[in-house]
Tab-separated table of C-alpha atoms in Angstrom:
chain	number	residue	atom	x	y	z
A	508	UNK	CA	-33.268	-130.251	109.249
A	509	UNK	CA	-33.613	-128.784	105.752
A	510	UNK	CA	-29.904	-129.315	105.108
A	511	UNK	CA	-30.435	-133.067	104.668
A	512	UNK	CA	-32.713	-135.042	102.329
A	513	UNK	CA	-35.757	-136.669	103.889
A	514	UNK	CA	-36.499	-140.372	103.515
A	515	UNK	CA	-40.175	-140.936	104.432
A	516	UNK	CA	-41.166	-143.779	106.730
A	517	UNK	CA	-42.191	-146.609	104.376
A	518	UNK	CA	-45.739	-147.972	104.587
A	519	UNK	CA	-44.325	-151.474	104.469
A	520	UNK	CA	-40.945	-152.269	105.921
A	521	UNK	CA	-38.050	-152.723	103.540
A	522	UNK	CA	-35.999	-155.952	103.470
A	523	UNK	CA	-32.936	-156.044	105.713
A	524	UNK	CA	-30.450	-156.326	102.834
A	525	UNK	CA	-32.016	-153.367	101.069
A	526	UNK	CA	-31.810	-151.250	104.210
A	527	UNK	CA	-28.154	-152.159	104.685
A	528	UNK	CA	-27.397	-151.248	101.066
A	529	UNK	CA	-29.023	-147.864	101.706
A	530	UNK	CA	-26.882	-147.343	104.789
A	531	UNK	CA	-23.745	-148.140	102.810
A	532	UNK	CA	-24.852	-145.714	100.111
A	533	UNK	CA	-25.513	-142.981	102.692
A	534	UNK	CA	-21.975	-143.351	104.049
A	535	UNK	CA	-20.381	-142.637	100.682
A	536	UNK	CA	-20.414	-138.903	101.396
A	537	UNK	CA	-18.810	-139.277	104.834
A	538	UNK	CA	-15.154	-138.768	105.610
A	539	UNK	CA	-13.104	-141.935	105.103
A	540	UNK	CA	-11.479	-142.020	108.526
A	541	UNK	CA	-10.148	-145.537	107.949
A	542	UNK	CA	-7.753	-144.105	105.386
A	543	UNK	CA	-5.975	-142.091	108.086
A	544	UNK	CA	-6.681	-138.675	106.553
A	545	UNK	CA	-9.140	-137.527	109.212
A	546	UNK	CA	-7.328	-135.582	111.934
A	547	UNK	CA	-10.427	-134.908	114.032
A	548	UNK	CA	-13.462	-136.609	115.593
A	549	UNK	CA	-12.265	-140.218	115.243
A	550	UNK	CA	-9.507	-142.045	117.145
A	551	UNK	CA	-8.345	-145.272	115.557
A	552	UNK	CA	-6.203	-148.022	117.027
A	553	UNK	CA	-6.522	-150.255	113.969
A	554	UNK	CA	-8.961	-152.710	112.446
A	555	UNK	CA	-8.459	-155.320	115.155
A	556	UNK	CA	-9.631	-152.929	117.850
A	557	UNK	CA	-12.524	-151.696	115.695
A	558	UNK	CA	-13.684	-155.269	115.202
A	559	UNK	CA	-13.552	-155.871	118.953
A	560	UNK	CA	-15.512	-152.680	119.581
A	561	UNK	CA	-18.146	-153.735	117.049
A	562	UNK	CA	-18.540	-157.158	118.636
A	563	UNK	CA	-18.857	-155.713	122.142
A	564	UNK	CA	-21.405	-153.121	120.994
A	565	UNK	CA	-23.460	-155.850	119.356
A	566	UNK	CA	-23.309	-158.130	122.400
A	567	UNK	CA	-24.762	-155.368	124.599
A	568	UNK	CA	-26.973	-153.631	122.054
A	569	UNK	CA	-30.230	-154.159	123.985
A	570	UNK	CA	-29.197	-153.907	127.645
A	571	UNK	CA	-30.040	-150.768	129.624
A	572	UNK	CA	-27.301	-149.074	131.632
A	573	UNK	CA	-29.907	-147.457	133.911
A	574	UNK	CA	-30.223	-150.508	136.171
A	575	UNK	CA	-27.167	-152.502	137.197
A	576	UNK	CA	-29.311	-154.708	139.455
A	577	UNK	CA	-30.954	-156.171	136.381
A	578	UNK	CA	-27.654	-156.209	134.485
A	579	UNK	CA	-24.866	-156.584	137.074
A	580	UNK	CA	-22.271	-157.144	134.354
A	581	UNK	CA	-22.697	-153.495	133.367
A	582	UNK	CA	-21.987	-152.437	136.934
A	583	UNK	CA	-18.849	-154.571	137.001
A	584	UNK	CA	-17.565	-153.091	133.749
A	585	UNK	CA	-18.344	-149.539	134.845
A	586	UNK	CA	-16.465	-150.104	138.096
A	587	UNK	CA	-13.456	-151.503	136.239
A	588	UNK	CA	-13.348	-148.568	133.805
A	589	UNK	CA	-13.626	-145.991	136.569
A	590	UNK	CA	-11.039	-147.639	138.827
A	591	UNK	CA	-8.515	-148.117	136.031
A	592	UNK	CA	-8.949	-144.532	134.881
A	593	UNK	CA	-8.531	-143.305	138.445
A	594	UNK	CA	-5.309	-145.302	138.781
A	595	UNK	CA	-3.944	-143.723	135.618
A	596	UNK	CA	-4.724	-140.292	137.039
A	597	UNK	CA	-2.931	-140.673	140.356
A	598	UNK	CA	-5.624	-142.117	142.607
A	599	UNK	CA	-3.241	-144.777	143.950
A	600	UNK	CA	-0.639	-142.221	144.957
A	601	UNK	CA	-0.627	-141.285	148.680
A	602	UNK	CA	-0.881	-137.616	147.666
A	603	UNK	CA	-4.358	-138.246	146.242
A	604	UNK	CA	-5.859	-138.967	149.645
A	605	UNK	CA	-6.906	-142.448	148.587
A	606	UNK	CA	-10.639	-141.733	148.255
A	607	UNK	CA	-11.063	-140.912	144.548
A	608	UNK	CA	-14.503	-141.864	143.219
A	609	UNK	CA	-16.295	-141.284	139.951
A	610	UNK	CA	-18.882	-142.152	137.352
A	611	UNK	CA	-19.260	-142.781	133.648
A	612	UNK	CA	-20.879	-140.205	131.392
A	613	UNK	CA	-21.754	-140.091	127.708
A	614	UNK	CA	-18.761	-137.951	126.765
A	615	UNK	CA	-16.526	-135.044	127.640
A	616	UNK	CA	-19.300	-132.478	127.396
A	617	UNK	CA	-21.434	-134.324	129.929
A	618	UNK	CA	-18.445	-134.798	132.241
A	619	UNK	CA	-17.805	-131.043	132.205
A	620	UNK	CA	-21.499	-130.345	132.723
A	621	UNK	CA	-21.456	-132.608	135.757
A	622	UNK	CA	-18.335	-130.952	137.163
A	623	UNK	CA	-19.965	-127.516	136.968
A	624	UNK	CA	-23.307	-128.711	138.365
A	625	UNK	CA	-21.576	-130.453	141.266
A	626	UNK	CA	-19.579	-127.320	142.034
A	627	UNK	CA	-22.749	-125.232	141.905
A	628	UNK	CA	-24.573	-127.549	144.300
A	629	UNK	CA	-21.637	-127.645	146.714
A	630	UNK	CA	-21.467	-123.856	146.735
A	631	UNK	CA	-25.209	-123.493	147.315
A	632	UNK	CA	-25.418	-126.065	150.088
A	633	UNK	CA	-22.130	-125.487	151.890
A	634	UNK	CA	-21.415	-121.802	151.278
A	635	UNK	CA	-24.832	-120.329	150.549
A	636	UNK	CA	-23.706	-118.826	147.239
A	637	UNK	CA	-26.757	-117.805	145.238
A	638	UNK	CA	-24.976	-116.505	142.122
A	639	UNK	CA	-22.021	-118.861	141.566
A	640	UNK	CA	-19.174	-118.118	139.193
A	641	UNK	CA	-16.702	-120.399	137.425
A	642	UNK	CA	-13.415	-118.929	136.205
A	643	UNK	CA	-11.765	-120.511	133.173
A	644	UNK	CA	-9.478	-119.600	130.299
A	645	UNK	CA	-10.868	-118.607	126.928
A	646	UNK	CA	-9.242	-121.836	125.717
A	647	UNK	CA	-11.356	-123.995	128.055
A	648	UNK	CA	-13.841	-126.184	126.226
A	649	UNK	CA	-17.116	-124.743	124.941
A	650	UNK	CA	-18.936	-127.222	127.191
A	651	UNK	CA	-18.193	-124.907	130.129
A	652	UNK	CA	-20.247	-122.216	128.408
A	653	UNK	CA	-22.999	-124.765	127.845
A	654	UNK	CA	-22.864	-125.785	131.514
A	655	UNK	CA	-23.096	-122.169	132.632
A	656	UNK	CA	-26.134	-121.702	130.416
A	657	UNK	CA	-27.810	-124.901	131.627
A	658	UNK	CA	-27.187	-124.459	135.348
A	659	UNK	CA	-27.493	-120.701	135.861
A	660	UNK	CA	-23.808	-120.236	136.595
A	661	UNK	CA	-21.764	-117.231	135.470
A	662	UNK	CA	-18.713	-118.232	133.457
A	663	UNK	CA	-15.861	-115.739	133.560
A	664	UNK	CA	-13.349	-116.367	130.793
A	665	UNK	CA	-9.765	-115.163	131.118
A	666	UNK	CA	-7.486	-114.441	128.117
A	667	UNK	CA	-4.576	-116.784	127.477
A	668	UNK	CA	-1.002	-115.632	127.052
A	669	UNK	CA	1.103	-115.585	123.873
A	670	UNK	CA	1.838	-119.286	124.480
A	671	UNK	CA	-1.935	-119.993	124.571
A	672	UNK	CA	-1.717	-121.148	128.211
A	673	UNK	CA	-3.657	-119.427	130.952
A	674	UNK	CA	-1.778	-117.684	133.737
A	675	UNK	CA	-2.842	-118.576	137.270
A	676	UNK	CA	-2.454	-114.938	138.355
A	677	UNK	CA	-4.962	-113.916	135.679
A	678	UNK	CA	-7.387	-116.533	136.996
A	679	UNK	CA	-6.839	-115.262	140.545
A	680	UNK	CA	-7.546	-111.678	139.486
A	681	UNK	CA	-10.863	-112.805	137.986
A	682	UNK	CA	-12.007	-114.603	141.152
A	683	UNK	CA	-14.557	-113.057	143.493
A	684	UNK	CA	-16.299	-114.133	146.679
A	685	UNK	CA	-18.835	-115.921	144.448
A	686	UNK	CA	-16.237	-118.003	142.608
A	687	UNK	CA	-16.883	-121.704	143.181
A	688	UNK	CA	-14.382	-123.324	140.818
A	689	UNK	CA	-11.360	-122.648	138.620
A	690	UNK	CA	-10.540	-124.696	135.537
A	691	UNK	CA	-7.375	-125.939	133.882
A	692	UNK	CA	-6.983	-128.019	130.722
A	693	UNK	CA	-4.559	-130.885	130.139
A	694	UNK	CA	-4.236	-130.295	127.282
A	695	UNK	CA	-6.469	-127.593	125.821
A	696	UNK	CA	-8.364	-128.748	122.761
A	697	UNK	CA	-7.684	-125.688	120.566
A	698	UNK	CA	-3.870	-125.690	120.768
A	699	UNK	CA	-2.842	-128.838	122.641
A	700	UNK	CA	-0.956	-126.966	125.362
A	701	UNK	CA	-1.098	-127.975	129.027
A	702	UNK	CA	-2.184	-125.269	131.435
A	703	UNK	CA	-0.094	-124.778	134.625
A	704	UNK	CA	-2.256	-127.119	136.681
A	705	UNK	CA	-0.102	-126.986	139.817
A	706	UNK	CA	-0.399	-123.189	139.960
A	707	UNK	CA	-4.138	-123.255	139.252
A	708	UNK	CA	-4.727	-125.914	141.911
A	709	UNK	CA	-2.665	-123.931	144.423
A	710	UNK	CA	-4.916	-120.944	143.737
A	711	UNK	CA	-7.963	-123.122	144.432
A	712	UNK	CA	-6.466	-124.371	147.686
A	713	UNK	CA	-5.664	-120.849	148.810
A	714	UNK	CA	-9.196	-119.637	148.153
A	715	UNK	CA	-10.935	-122.783	149.423
A	716	UNK	CA	-12.676	-123.485	146.107
A	717	UNK	CA	-12.814	-126.408	143.710
A	718	UNK	CA	-10.403	-127.025	140.835
A	719	UNK	CA	-11.442	-129.073	137.817
A	720	UNK	CA	-8.896	-130.432	135.357
A	721	UNK	CA	-10.324	-131.032	131.905
A	722	UNK	CA	-8.258	-134.009	130.795
A	723	UNK	CA	-10.936	-135.240	128.407
A	724	UNK	CA	-8.324	-135.117	125.655
A	725	UNK	CA	-5.308	-136.079	127.734
A	726	UNK	CA	-6.568	-138.530	130.339
A	727	UNK	CA	-5.562	-141.567	128.285
A	728	UNK	CA	-2.565	-139.852	126.728
A	729	UNK	CA	-0.543	-137.786	129.213
A	730	UNK	CA	-0.044	-140.612	131.743
A	731	UNK	CA	1.499	-142.797	129.038
A	732	UNK	CA	3.624	-139.946	127.696
A	733	UNK	CA	4.904	-139.537	131.252
A	734	UNK	CA	5.716	-143.250	131.493
A	735	UNK	CA	7.588	-142.973	128.202
A	736	UNK	CA	9.654	-140.128	129.651
A	737	UNK	CA	8.237	-137.635	127.160
A	738	UNK	CA	6.267	-135.404	129.515
A	739	UNK	CA	6.899	-133.995	132.963
A	740	UNK	CA	3.856	-131.836	133.564
A	741	UNK	CA	1.908	-132.501	136.810
A	742	UNK	CA	-1.834	-132.402	136.220
A	743	UNK	CA	-3.695	-135.146	138.105
A	744	UNK	CA	-4.706	-136.087	141.668
A	745	UNK	CA	-1.080	-136.047	142.741
A	746	UNK	CA	-1.344	-132.262	142.553
A	747	UNK	CA	-2.723	-130.794	145.814
A	748	UNK	CA	-5.865	-128.788	145.193
A	749	UNK	CA	-7.138	-130.716	142.161
A	750	UNK	CA	-10.642	-131.768	143.180
A	751	UNK	CA	-12.029	-133.318	139.993
A	752	UNK	CA	-10.794	-134.601	136.640
A	753	UNK	CA	-12.574	-135.639	133.443
A	754	UNK	CA	-11.108	-138.122	130.957
A	755	UNK	CA	-12.673	-139.468	127.754
A	756	UNK	CA	-12.217	-143.158	127.087
A	757	UNK	CA	-13.493	-142.641	123.549
A	758	UNK	CA	-10.597	-140.355	122.647
A	759	UNK	CA	-7.107	-141.712	123.291
A	760	UNK	CA	-8.623	-144.654	125.145
A	761	UNK	CA	-9.621	-145.742	121.610
A	762	UNK	CA	-13.064	-146.916	122.741
A	763	UNK	CA	-16.310	-146.328	120.868
A	764	UNK	CA	-18.143	-143.023	121.221
A	765	UNK	CA	-20.144	-142.514	124.368
A	766	UNK	CA	-17.831	-143.137	127.340
A	767	UNK	CA	-16.143	-140.543	129.538
A	768	UNK	CA	-15.133	-140.648	133.202
A	769	UNK	CA	-15.643	-137.912	135.795
A	770	UNK	CA	-13.587	-138.377	138.962
A	771	UNK	CA	-13.698	-136.586	142.315
A	772	UNK	CA	-11.030	-136.498	144.994
A	773	UNK	CA	-13.448	-137.400	147.835
A	774	UNK	CA	-16.478	-139.560	148.418
A	775	UNK	CA	-18.424	-136.578	149.746
A	776	UNK	CA	-17.791	-134.550	146.615
A	777	UNK	CA	-18.656	-137.442	144.300
A	778	UNK	CA	-21.982	-138.043	146.025
A	779	UNK	CA	-23.047	-134.500	145.160
A	780	UNK	CA	-23.360	-135.593	141.534
A	781	UNK	CA	-25.912	-138.338	142.205
A	782	UNK	CA	-29.568	-137.521	141.611
A	783	UNK	CA	-32.054	-139.326	143.876
A	784	UNK	CA	-35.815	-138.954	144.159
A	785	UNK	CA	-38.994	-140.762	145.220
A	786	UNK	CA	-41.171	-137.895	143.946
A	787	UNK	CA	-43.301	-139.933	141.555
A	788	UNK	CA	-45.381	-143.131	141.575
A	789	UNK	CA	-42.609	-145.364	140.261
A	790	UNK	CA	-40.648	-145.657	143.496
A	791	UNK	CA	-36.993	-144.984	144.232
A	792	UNK	CA	-35.087	-143.462	141.310
A	793	UNK	CA	-31.368	-142.753	141.296
A	794	UNK	CA	-29.056	-141.710	138.486
A	795	UNK	CA	-25.370	-140.849	138.396
A	796	UNK	CA	-25.490	-139.134	135.002
A	797	UNK	CA	-27.739	-136.811	133.015
A	798	UNK	CA	-29.502	-139.574	131.139
A	799	UNK	CA	-31.722	-142.220	132.677
A	800	UNK	CA	-31.730	-144.977	130.111
A	801	UNK	CA	-28.180	-145.337	128.839
A	802	UNK	CA	-26.797	-147.643	126.143
A	803	UNK	CA	-24.705	-150.454	127.580
A	804	UNK	CA	-22.887	-151.152	124.318
A	805	UNK	CA	-20.339	-148.314	124.668
A	806	UNK	CA	-19.591	-149.416	128.244
A	807	UNK	CA	-18.924	-152.976	127.100
A	808	UNK	CA	-16.814	-151.735	124.190
A	809	UNK	CA	-14.736	-149.458	126.451
A	810	UNK	CA	-14.144	-152.297	128.913
A	811	UNK	CA	-13.192	-154.656	126.081
A	812	UNK	CA	-10.659	-152.211	124.611
A	813	UNK	CA	-9.054	-151.526	127.997
A	814	UNK	CA	-8.677	-155.235	128.659
A	815	UNK	CA	-7.466	-155.949	125.117
A	816	UNK	CA	-4.830	-153.222	124.895
A	817	UNK	CA	-3.562	-153.208	128.463
A	818	UNK	CA	-0.789	-150.901	129.634
A	819	UNK	CA	1.725	-152.069	127.059
A	820	UNK	CA	-0.747	-151.613	124.229
A	821	UNK	CA	-1.498	-148.053	125.286
A	822	UNK	CA	2.176	-147.251	125.633
A	823	UNK	CA	2.820	-148.441	122.087
A	824	UNK	CA	-0.171	-146.526	120.658
A	825	UNK	CA	0.948	-143.406	122.510
A	826	UNK	CA	4.499	-143.773	121.211
A	827	UNK	CA	3.192	-144.154	117.647
A	828	UNK	CA	0.870	-141.152	117.884
A	829	UNK	CA	3.455	-138.936	119.579
A	830	UNK	CA	6.204	-139.794	117.096
A	831	UNK	CA	3.811	-138.863	114.307
A	832	UNK	CA	2.826	-135.622	116.041
A	833	UNK	CA	6.472	-134.640	116.423
A	834	UNK	CA	7.020	-135.378	112.727
A	835	UNK	CA	3.983	-133.304	111.763
A	836	UNK	CA	5.115	-130.392	113.897
A	837	UNK	CA	8.609	-130.501	112.400
A	838	UNK	CA	7.124	-130.682	108.916
A	839	UNK	CA	4.875	-127.671	109.522
A	840	UNK	CA	7.692	-125.610	110.992
A	841	UNK	CA	9.864	-126.379	107.959
A	842	UNK	CA	7.333	-124.827	105.569
A	843	UNK	CA	7.998	-121.101	105.026
A	844	UNK	CA	5.090	-118.950	106.148
A	845	UNK	CA	3.612	-121.484	108.601
A	846	UNK	CA	3.863	-121.649	112.393
A	847	UNK	CA	2.590	-123.966	115.102
A	848	UNK	CA	0.527	-122.150	117.718
A	849	UNK	CA	2.163	-122.335	121.149
A	850	UNK	CA	4.181	-125.307	122.335
A	851	UNK	CA	1.954	-128.393	122.119
A	852	UNK	CA	3.532	-131.152	124.174
A	853	UNK	CA	1.301	-134.057	123.232
A	854	UNK	CA	-0.468	-135.012	119.988
A	855	UNK	CA	-2.870	-132.121	119.399
A	856	UNK	CA	-1.820	-128.943	117.637
A	857	UNK	CA	-2.978	-125.935	115.673
A	858	UNK	CA	-1.034	-124.129	112.977
A	859	UNK	CA	-1.502	-121.171	110.711
A	860	UNK	CA	0.095	-118.361	108.802
A	861	UNK	CA	2.955	-116.373	110.275
A	862	UNK	CA	1.500	-113.403	108.381
A	863	UNK	CA	-2.276	-113.776	107.807
A	864	UNK	CA	-2.149	-110.972	105.252
A	865	UNK	CA	0.254	-113.002	103.127
A	866	UNK	CA	-1.401	-116.423	103.467
A	867	UNK	CA	-4.999	-117.457	104.151
A	868	UNK	CA	-4.744	-120.706	106.107
A	869	UNK	CA	-8.416	-121.485	105.492
A	870	UNK	CA	-7.733	-121.423	101.751
A	871	UNK	CA	-4.941	-123.907	102.419
A	872	UNK	CA	-7.484	-126.009	104.300
A	873	UNK	CA	-9.810	-125.935	101.293
A	874	UNK	CA	-7.062	-127.295	99.052
A	875	UNK	CA	-6.303	-130.067	101.547
A	876	UNK	CA	-9.992	-130.921	101.852
A	877	UNK	CA	-10.160	-131.340	98.101
A	878	UNK	CA	-7.421	-133.968	98.439
A	879	UNK	CA	-9.324	-135.918	101.081
A	880	UNK	CA	-7.743	-134.454	104.226
A	881	UNK	CA	-9.956	-133.378	107.111
A	882	UNK	CA	-8.629	-130.838	109.622
A	883	UNK	CA	-10.781	-128.584	111.771
A	884	UNK	CA	-10.758	-124.818	111.323
A	885	UNK	CA	-10.308	-122.474	114.252
A	886	UNK	CA	-10.075	-118.717	114.645
A	887	UNK	CA	-8.594	-116.131	117.025
A	888	UNK	CA	-6.172	-116.580	115.251
A	889	UNK	CA	-7.200	-118.469	112.096
A	890	UNK	CA	-5.672	-121.936	112.275
A	891	UNK	CA	-6.009	-125.489	111.090
A	892	UNK	CA	-6.280	-128.040	113.876
A	893	UNK	CA	-4.872	-131.565	113.858
A	894	UNK	CA	-5.545	-134.342	116.337
A	895	UNK	CA	-2.901	-136.970	115.628
A	896	UNK	CA	-3.815	-140.509	116.679
A	897	UNK	CA	-2.321	-143.912	116.043
A	898	UNK	CA	-4.594	-144.515	113.060
A	899	UNK	CA	-3.455	-141.350	111.278
A	900	UNK	CA	0.263	-141.678	112.050
A	901	UNK	CA	1.220	-143.395	108.802
A	902	UNK	CA	-0.268	-140.599	106.686
A	903	UNK	CA	1.673	-137.733	108.303
A	904	UNK	CA	4.496	-137.671	105.673
A	905	UNK	CA	1.895	-137.417	102.894
A	906	UNK	CA	0.046	-134.675	104.779
A	907	UNK	CA	3.236	-132.633	105.148
A	908	UNK	CA	3.960	-133.018	101.427
A	909	UNK	CA	0.433	-131.962	100.441
A	910	UNK	CA	0.486	-129.121	102.950
A	911	UNK	CA	3.662	-127.702	101.434
A	912	UNK	CA	2.149	-127.878	97.950
A	913	UNK	CA	-1.105	-126.314	99.150
A	914	UNK	CA	0.705	-123.332	100.665
A	915	UNK	CA	2.488	-122.749	97.353
A	916	UNK	CA	-0.714	-123.251	95.373
A	917	UNK	CA	-2.830	-120.863	97.436
A	918	UNK	CA	-0.541	-117.857	97.213
A	919	UNK	CA	-2.706	-114.811	97.939
A	920	UNK	CA	-6.028	-116.549	97.264
A	921	UNK	CA	-8.697	-116.083	99.913
A	922	UNK	CA	-10.900	-118.860	101.318
A	923	UNK	CA	-14.465	-119.176	100.111
A	924	UNK	CA	-15.731	-119.415	103.693
A	925	UNK	CA	-14.596	-118.108	107.076
A	926	UNK	CA	-16.646	-120.722	108.939
A	927	UNK	CA	-14.980	-122.831	111.634
A	928	UNK	CA	-15.784	-126.527	111.744
A	929	UNK	CA	-15.615	-127.996	115.254
A	930	UNK	CA	-18.959	-129.167	116.636
A	931	UNK	CA	-21.241	-128.098	113.778
A	932	UNK	CA	-24.809	-129.335	113.324
A	933	UNK	CA	-27.797	-128.700	111.076
C-alpha cells in the first residue's frame, strides 16, 4: 500500500463535481489506451462500443448477480452469453455430444480456478484420489499455479519445445495414477502459439482423465480466424477428449472487464462446479462461481456488446486485428537482431533479441515506454509481449518505426530493471 499516496476519508463529503475532477486528475498518470499504444490489458473495439459498454454498466450498476429470481433479466443475459459462447466453441456440432453447459465467472483466472477445483472434486468423489495432480506446460497460465495453491492440488509443469508449444508425449510422461487433468492452451498467453490440443485430448481420453483447454485468450478470436480461413487448428468441443474450455468475453469479445465463460462437455461435469448449502440460518444458498454477490453491470455490458457486434462485427474486428498482427510480425522480423518467439498464429506474440548478449530487449522496451508505448516484459527468454487488438491496429506502423529506432539507439546499453510486468500489484 505504501507505493501509492493516501487520500484520507473526508469528514464532510466533497461535492460531486470536485470528486470527478479528482478522478480525472488521478487518471493522468495512467496509460492512454485510447491512443492505441497499449498492447496489453485493454481490448478496444472503438469509441462506439465503449460508449455502449458504459451505458450498460450504468444501467445495471446496482443490481446483484447473486439472485436471478429477483433480477431475472440477469439470468436471461447470462444464459445468452453462455449459449452463444458454447456455439462458437463447437457445442452445436454433433461431435460435442450436444450437452455442453457452463457458467459465467469474473475472468480467466477464476475460470481456470473453477476448472481445477471441478477436476479435483471429480477425482475425489469418483476415483478416490486423495493427492490429485494436474499436468500442464510451463507456458500454461499462472492461474493454474494459483489454483493448485488454493485447492491443495499438485501442479506438474512440463517444459515446452523450441517452438514454445508443449509436446503431448512430454505431458504423458509426466502423468501418474494421481493425474486428474491435462491442460492445453489456445493460444498460450506468453507466446501466442496454439498447443496441439487434439494430441493432448487424445492423451486424456486414453488415460480416462479430464482435459481443459485454456482459450481465455482465443475463445472469441480463433473461431473467427477459422471462419476467415486463416486458421485450421482444432481446439474446441469438436475435438474428442476435450472436457472443458474457458473463454474470456472481456478479451477479444471486447466486453468490459469481469466476464469469462467456463464450459463443460456434460451436464454431470458442469454440476460439480456448483456450490450448494443449507448450513446456516439464512436458508438455501447456491452459487455457480467463487463470489456470492456479483456485479451485474459487466454481464449487461457483455450481452450488449455481443448483440451489438454480432457475427459480422466480430469477423471484421478479427480481420483488422489479425492483419495488424501480421504486419507487426513482418516488421519485427525485418529488423536486424530481432526475432519473434515461436510461430504465433493469431494476434498475440513475443519477440526479443536473436543474441541477448548483443541487444538487451528490456532496454529497447524502456525506450519505447518513454515514447508512450506499453508492452509487457517476459523472461525465459527475455522478450517484449504484444497483444494486438482492433483498437491498436492503426498504430502498428508507428510502433515498427519506433521499434527499429529503439534497437539502433540502445546498442549495447543494459536495462535499468530486469523486472517483468504482467500481473503486478502493490
